[in-house]
Each structure stands twice: as C-alpha cells, then as structure tokens.
CSV table of C-alpha atoms in Angstrom, one decimal:
chain,number,residue,atom,x,y,z
N,68,ASP,CA,0.0,0.0,0.0
N,69,ALA,CA,1.4,3.4,-1.0
N,70,GLY,CA,-0.1,5.2,1.9
N,71,VAL,CA,-1.6,8.7,1.6
N,72,ILE,CA,0.0,10.6,-1.4
N,73,GLN,CA,0.3,14.3,-1.5
N,74,SER,CA,1.5,16.6,-4.2
N,75,PRO,CA,3.4,18.8,-4.5
N,76,ARG,CA,5.8,18.1,-1.6
N,77,HIS,CA,7.1,21.7,-1.7
N,78,GLU,CA,5.5,24.8,-3.2
N,79,VAL,CA,6.9,28.3,-3.3
N,80,THR,CA,4.6,31.0,-4.7
N,81,GLU,CA,4.1,34.7,-4.7
N,82,MET,CA,1.4,36.5,-2.8
N,83,GLY,CA,-1.8,36.7,-4.8
N,84,GLN,CA,-1.2,33.5,-6.7
N,85,GLU,CA,-3.5,30.5,-6.7
N,86,VAL,CA,-2.3,27.4,-5.0
N,87,THR,CA,-3.7,23.9,-5.4
N,88,LEU,CA,-2.7,21.0,-3.1
N,89,ARG,CA,-3.6,17.4,-4.0
N,90,CYS,CA,-4.2,14.3,-2.0
N,91,LYS,CA,-4.9,10.7,-2.8
N,92,PRO,CA,-6.1,8.8,0.3
N,93,ILE,CA,-5.5,5.2,1.1
N,94,SER,CA,-7.8,3.0,-1.0
N,95,GLY,CA,-10.8,1.9,1.0
N,96,HIS,CA,-10.7,4.7,3.5
N,97,ASN,CA,-13.8,6.7,3.6
N,98,SER,CA,-12.8,9.7,5.7
N,99,LEU,CA,-10.3,12.3,4.5
N,100,PHE,CA,-8.9,15.2,6.5
N,101,TRP,CA,-7.0,18.4,5.6
N,102,TYR,CA,-4.7,19.8,8.4
N,103,ARG,CA,-2.4,22.8,8.5
N,104,GLN,CA,0.6,22.9,10.8
N,105,THR,CA,2.5,25.9,12.0
N,106,MET,CA,4.8,26.5,14.9
N,107,MET,CA,2.4,29.1,16.4
N,108,ARG,CA,-0.9,27.3,16.0
N,109,GLY,CA,0.1,23.6,16.0
N,110,LEU,CA,-1.9,21.1,14.0
N,111,GLU,CA,-5.2,22.5,12.9
N,112,LEU,CA,-8.0,20.7,11.2
N,113,LEU,CA,-9.3,22.6,8.2
N,114,ILE,CA,-12.0,20.4,6.8
N,115,TYR,CA,-12.9,16.8,6.7
N,116,PHE,CA,-14.9,14.6,4.3
N,117,ASN,CA,-16.9,11.4,4.9
N,118,ASN,CA,-17.7,9.4,1.8
N,119,ASN,CA,-16.7,12.3,-0.3
N,120,VAL,CA,-19.1,14.7,1.4
N,121,PRO,CA,-17.7,17.7,3.4
N,122,ILE,CA,-18.8,17.2,7.0
N,123,ASP,CA,-17.2,20.0,8.9
N,124,ASP,CA,-15.4,23.0,7.3
N,125,SER,CA,-15.4,25.2,10.3
N,126,GLY,CA,-11.6,25.2,10.4
N,127,MET,CA,-11.3,26.7,7.0
N,128,PRO,CA,-9.7,30.1,7.8
N,129,GLU,CA,-11.6,32.2,5.3
N,130,ASP,CA,-13.2,32.3,1.8
N,131,ARG,CA,-9.8,32.1,0.2
N,132,PHE,CA,-9.7,28.5,1.1
N,133,SER,CA,-11.8,25.8,-0.6
N,134,ALA,CA,-11.6,22.0,-0.7
N,135,LYS,CA,-13.2,19.4,-2.9
N,136,MET,CA,-13.4,15.7,-3.1
N,137,PRO,CA,-14.9,14.7,-6.5
N,138,ASN,CA,-14.4,11.0,-5.9
N,139,ALA,CA,-13.1,8.6,-3.3
N,140,SER,CA,-9.5,8.7,-4.5
N,141,PHE,CA,-8.8,12.4,-4.9
N,142,SER,CA,-9.1,15.6,-3.0
N,143,THR,CA,-7.9,19.1,-3.5
N,144,LEU,CA,-7.3,22.1,-1.2
N,145,LYS,CA,-7.2,25.4,-3.0
N,146,ILE,CA,-6.0,28.8,-1.8
N,147,GLN,CA,-6.9,31.8,-3.9
N,148,PRO,CA,-5.4,34.3,-3.6
N,149,SER,CA,-2.6,33.1,-1.4
N,150,GLU,CA,-1.0,35.3,1.3
N,151,PRO,CA,2.3,35.1,3.3
N,152,ARG,CA,0.4,34.0,6.4
N,153,ASP,CA,-0.8,30.9,4.6
N,154,SER,CA,2.8,29.6,4.7
N,155,ALA,CA,2.7,26.3,6.6
N,156,VAL,CA,2.8,22.5,6.1
N,157,TYR,CA,-0.5,21.1,4.9
N,158,PHE,CA,-1.2,17.5,5.7
N,159,CYS,CA,-3.9,15.3,4.3
N,160,ALA,CA,-4.9,12.2,6.3
N,161,SER,CA,-7.3,9.4,5.8
N,162,SER,CA,-9.0,6.8,8.0
N,163,PRO,CA,-11.2,3.8,7.5
N,164,ALA,CA,-14.0,5.2,9.6
N,165,GLY,CA,-14.9,8.5,11.2
N,166,GLY,CA,-11.4,9.0,12.4
N,167,GLY,CA,-12.4,9.9,15.9
N,168,TYR,CA,-11.3,6.7,17.5
N,169,ASN,CA,-9.5,5.0,14.7
N,170,GLU,CA,-6.0,5.5,13.4
N,171,GLN,CA,-5.5,8.4,11.0
N,172,PHE,CA,-2.9,7.9,8.3
N,173,PHE,CA,-1.1,11.1,7.4
N,174,GLY,CA,0.5,11.9,4.1
N,175,PRO,CA,4.0,13.4,3.9
N,176,GLY,CA,2.7,16.9,3.7
N,177,THR,CA,3.1,19.9,1.4
N,178,ARG,CA,5.4,22.6,2.6
N,179,LEU,CA,3.9,25.9,1.3
N,180,THR,CA,5.8,29.1,1.2
N,181,VAL,CA,4.1,32.3,0.1
N,182,LEU,CA,6.5,35.1,-0.6
P,23,GLY,CA,-14.8,24.3,23.3
P,24,GLN,CA,-12.3,21.5,23.0
P,25,SER,CA,-8.7,21.8,24.3
P,26,LEU,CA,-5.8,19.5,25.2
P,27,GLU,CA,-2.9,20.6,27.4
P,28,GLN,CA,0.5,19.0,27.3
P,29,PRO,CA,4.0,20.3,28.2
P,30,SER,CA,5.8,22.0,25.3
P,31,GLU,CA,9.2,20.4,25.9
P,32,VAL,CA,10.8,17.5,27.8
P,33,THR,CA,14.4,16.4,27.9
P,34,ALA,CA,15.5,12.9,29.1
P,35,VAL,CA,18.6,10.8,29.1
P,36,GLU,CA,19.1,7.8,26.8
P,37,GLY,CA,18.0,4.6,28.5
P,38,ALA,CA,15.7,6.4,30.9
P,39,ILE,CA,11.9,6.6,31.3
P,40,VAL,CA,9.9,9.6,30.4
P,41,GLN,CA,6.2,10.4,30.9
P,42,ILE,CA,4.3,12.9,28.8
P,43,ASN,CA,1.1,14.1,30.4
P,44,CYS,CA,-2.1,15.3,28.7
P,45,THR,CA,-5.2,16.8,30.2
P,46,TYR,CA,-8.2,17.5,28.1
P,47,GLN,CA,-11.5,19.2,28.0
P,48,THR,CA,-13.7,18.0,25.2
P,49,SER,CA,-17.3,17.2,24.5
P,50,GLY,CA,-18.4,13.8,23.2
P,51,PHE,CA,-15.2,12.2,24.4
P,52,TYR,CA,-14.5,8.7,23.0
P,53,GLY,CA,-10.9,8.1,23.9
P,54,LEU,CA,-7.3,9.5,23.8
P,55,SER,CA,-4.8,8.9,21.0
P,56,TRP,CA,-1.1,9.6,20.8
P,57,TYR,CA,0.9,10.5,17.7
P,58,GLN,CA,4.6,10.8,17.1
P,59,GLN,CA,6.1,13.3,14.6
P,60,HIS,CA,9.8,13.5,13.7
P,61,ASP,CA,11.2,16.8,12.4
P,62,GLY,CA,10.2,17.2,8.8
P,63,GLY,CA,7.9,14.1,8.9
P,64,ALA,CA,4.2,13.4,9.3
P,65,PRO,CA,2.4,12.4,12.4
P,66,THR,CA,2.2,8.7,12.9
P,67,PHE,CA,-0.2,6.9,15.2
P,68,LEU,CA,1.2,5.3,18.4
P,69,SER,CA,-1.7,4.3,20.6
P,70,TYR,CA,-5.3,4.7,21.5
P,71,ASN,CA,-7.1,4.4,24.9
P,72,ALA,CA,-10.8,4.1,24.9
P,73,LEU,CA,-11.0,2.7,28.4
P,74,ASP,CA,-9.4,3.6,31.7
P,75,GLY,CA,-6.1,2.0,32.4
P,76,LEU,CA,-2.8,1.2,30.8
P,77,GLU,CA,-2.1,0.0,27.2
P,78,GLU,CA,1.3,-1.3,26.5
P,79,THR,CA,3.0,-1.6,23.1
P,80,GLY,CA,6.6,-2.5,23.4
P,81,ARG,CA,8.6,0.3,24.9
P,82,PHE,CA,5.6,2.6,24.8
P,83,SER,CA,2.6,2.6,27.1
P,84,SER,CA,-0.4,4.9,27.3
P,85,PHE,CA,-2.7,5.5,30.2
P,86,LEU,CA,-6.1,7.1,30.5
P,87,SER,CA,-8.3,8.2,33.4
P,88,ARG,CA,-11.6,9.5,32.1
P,89,SER,CA,-12.7,10.6,35.6
P,90,ASP,CA,-9.7,12.9,35.8
P,91,SER,CA,-9.7,13.9,32.1
P,92,TYR,CA,-6.1,12.9,32.0
P,93,GLY,CA,-3.8,10.6,30.2
P,94,TYR,CA,-0.1,10.1,29.6
P,95,LEU,CA,2.4,8.5,27.3
P,96,LEU,CA,5.2,6.5,28.9
P,97,LEU,CA,8.4,5.8,26.9
P,98,GLN,CA,10.8,3.3,28.4
P,99,GLU,CA,14.4,2.5,27.5
P,100,LEU,CA,14.7,5.8,25.7
P,101,GLN,CA,16.7,5.8,22.4
P,102,MET,CA,18.0,8.7,20.5
P,103,LYS,CA,15.5,8.0,17.7
P,104,ASP,CA,12.7,8.7,20.1
P,105,SER,CA,13.6,12.4,19.9
P,106,ALA,CA,10.4,13.8,18.3
P,107,SER,CA,7.2,15.6,19.0
P,108,TYR,CA,4.4,13.7,20.6
P,109,PHE,CA,0.8,14.8,20.3
P,110,CYS,CA,-2.2,13.7,22.3
P,111,ALA,CA,-5.5,13.8,20.5
P,112,ALA,CA,-9.1,13.6,21.8
P,113,GLY,CA,-11.0,10.8,20.1
P,114,ASN,CA,-13.9,12.8,18.9
P,115,THR,CA,-14.9,13.0,15.3
P,116,PRO,CA,-12.9,14.7,14.2
P,117,LEU,CA,-9.8,14.5,16.2
P,118,VAL,CA,-8.6,17.5,18.2
P,119,PHE,CA,-4.8,17.6,18.7
P,120,GLY,CA,-2.8,19.1,21.5
P,121,LYS,CA,0.0,21.5,20.7
P,122,GLY,CA,2.6,18.7,21.1
P,123,THR,CA,5.5,17.9,23.4
P,124,ARG,CA,9.0,18.1,21.9
P,125,LEU,CA,11.0,15.3,23.5
P,126,SER,CA,14.8,15.6,23.3
P,127,VAL,CA,16.8,12.5,24.2
P,128,ILE,CA,20.3,13.2,25.2
P,129,ALA,CA,23.3,10.9,25.7
C-alpha cells in the first residue's frame, strides 16, 4: 500500500497566486482530513470529508480556502489568492471510519511558502 | 470548546523513562490517541485508549483516566531515535490535537 499521497511536496509561490494542493487517500478509507501545521498554531483541522461529502469545514480560515473531493480517491485544497500568512505545512490524512477513534494515516505533507 | 494541554518540551537521558502528560476538555469524548512526529515528517499513530487503564505496546505505554480527564504516554528505555514531537488527540470526530510535546533524548 502506497499510503496517503500528496503533491506537490514543496510549493513556493508569490502572494496573490492560486495554490492547489492534491491528496490521494488510502484505498478503502472513507474519511479524509486536511490539516495545517505551523509552529504558532500547531496542527489545525481545516476540513474533513466522509464518503466524499464535506462534513465540517469550520476550520477553513476564510473564503480564500476551498476544498473538494470529487471522488473517493482524490481531493484538492485550493487557496486563492494566497497570502504570506498561509505559509505552513499542509497535511492530508485518511482513515477507514470517522477518524475519531480510529487511526488516522497522514500523508507526507506539502510545505507551502508564500512570498 | 475543546482543548488539550501538554508540556511543550521534555528532555530525558538515553535509556531512561519519560512520561508525557495530557489533560483534556472535550465534549463527546471517546478516547485518547497519541501520535509521534519526527522533524520534517508526518504524524504517525502510536496508541489509542478508549477505556481507563494502561495500554502497552513494546517500549511505549499509554494511560487514560476518564474521571480525571487525564492521560499520559510513557516511553521506556529511551533511544536517540525517540527524539520527536508527541501529540495527544481527543478521540472525537474529528480528532482535536494538543500542541505537542517536543522530546529531546540526550546521551
């Protein structure tokens, strides 16, 4: 099993540009989570999907952020326009159930730098 | 609201035992999980406690007391490779993570 796959692994962009992060969850997992990690704020949940349906997006910082899961094997997190304060490591994770009491499997993360 | 508190940093000697504590305030609590994250890496699952008591997995053990809203991760026979950040997480849906404890193992 390849695990959770994220791309790109590193992204450097300029303020105002659109950024799209991609995630392929583990096959058979029906929950998918997007997290953001910074030194100041720690690991924050942005949004999670269950069976491709967004369940809770209360962690999405503002309208500049959007996430989609068009099918069970693919999800995107888009930031438009990007700002320097969006610089962070973005993790995608998947789990075979709700994720509340089961193991979550994290991808390697995308390190985003917005100049 | 939901919150988990854990120490920000801990230092211990190779071969020793270290305990990382976690107190929590959450609604709809199901259990407590622990994750390990090495610098530059992704969090990886270590353990989960749904019931009170001690769960042992090799050198690592995790404890939960629901009445005290408290748990800990115990690492024995510390090795240099155990230097990492350790996160407790409340077993709600979704998980809520603590800010993490950075463990430094020194020779």
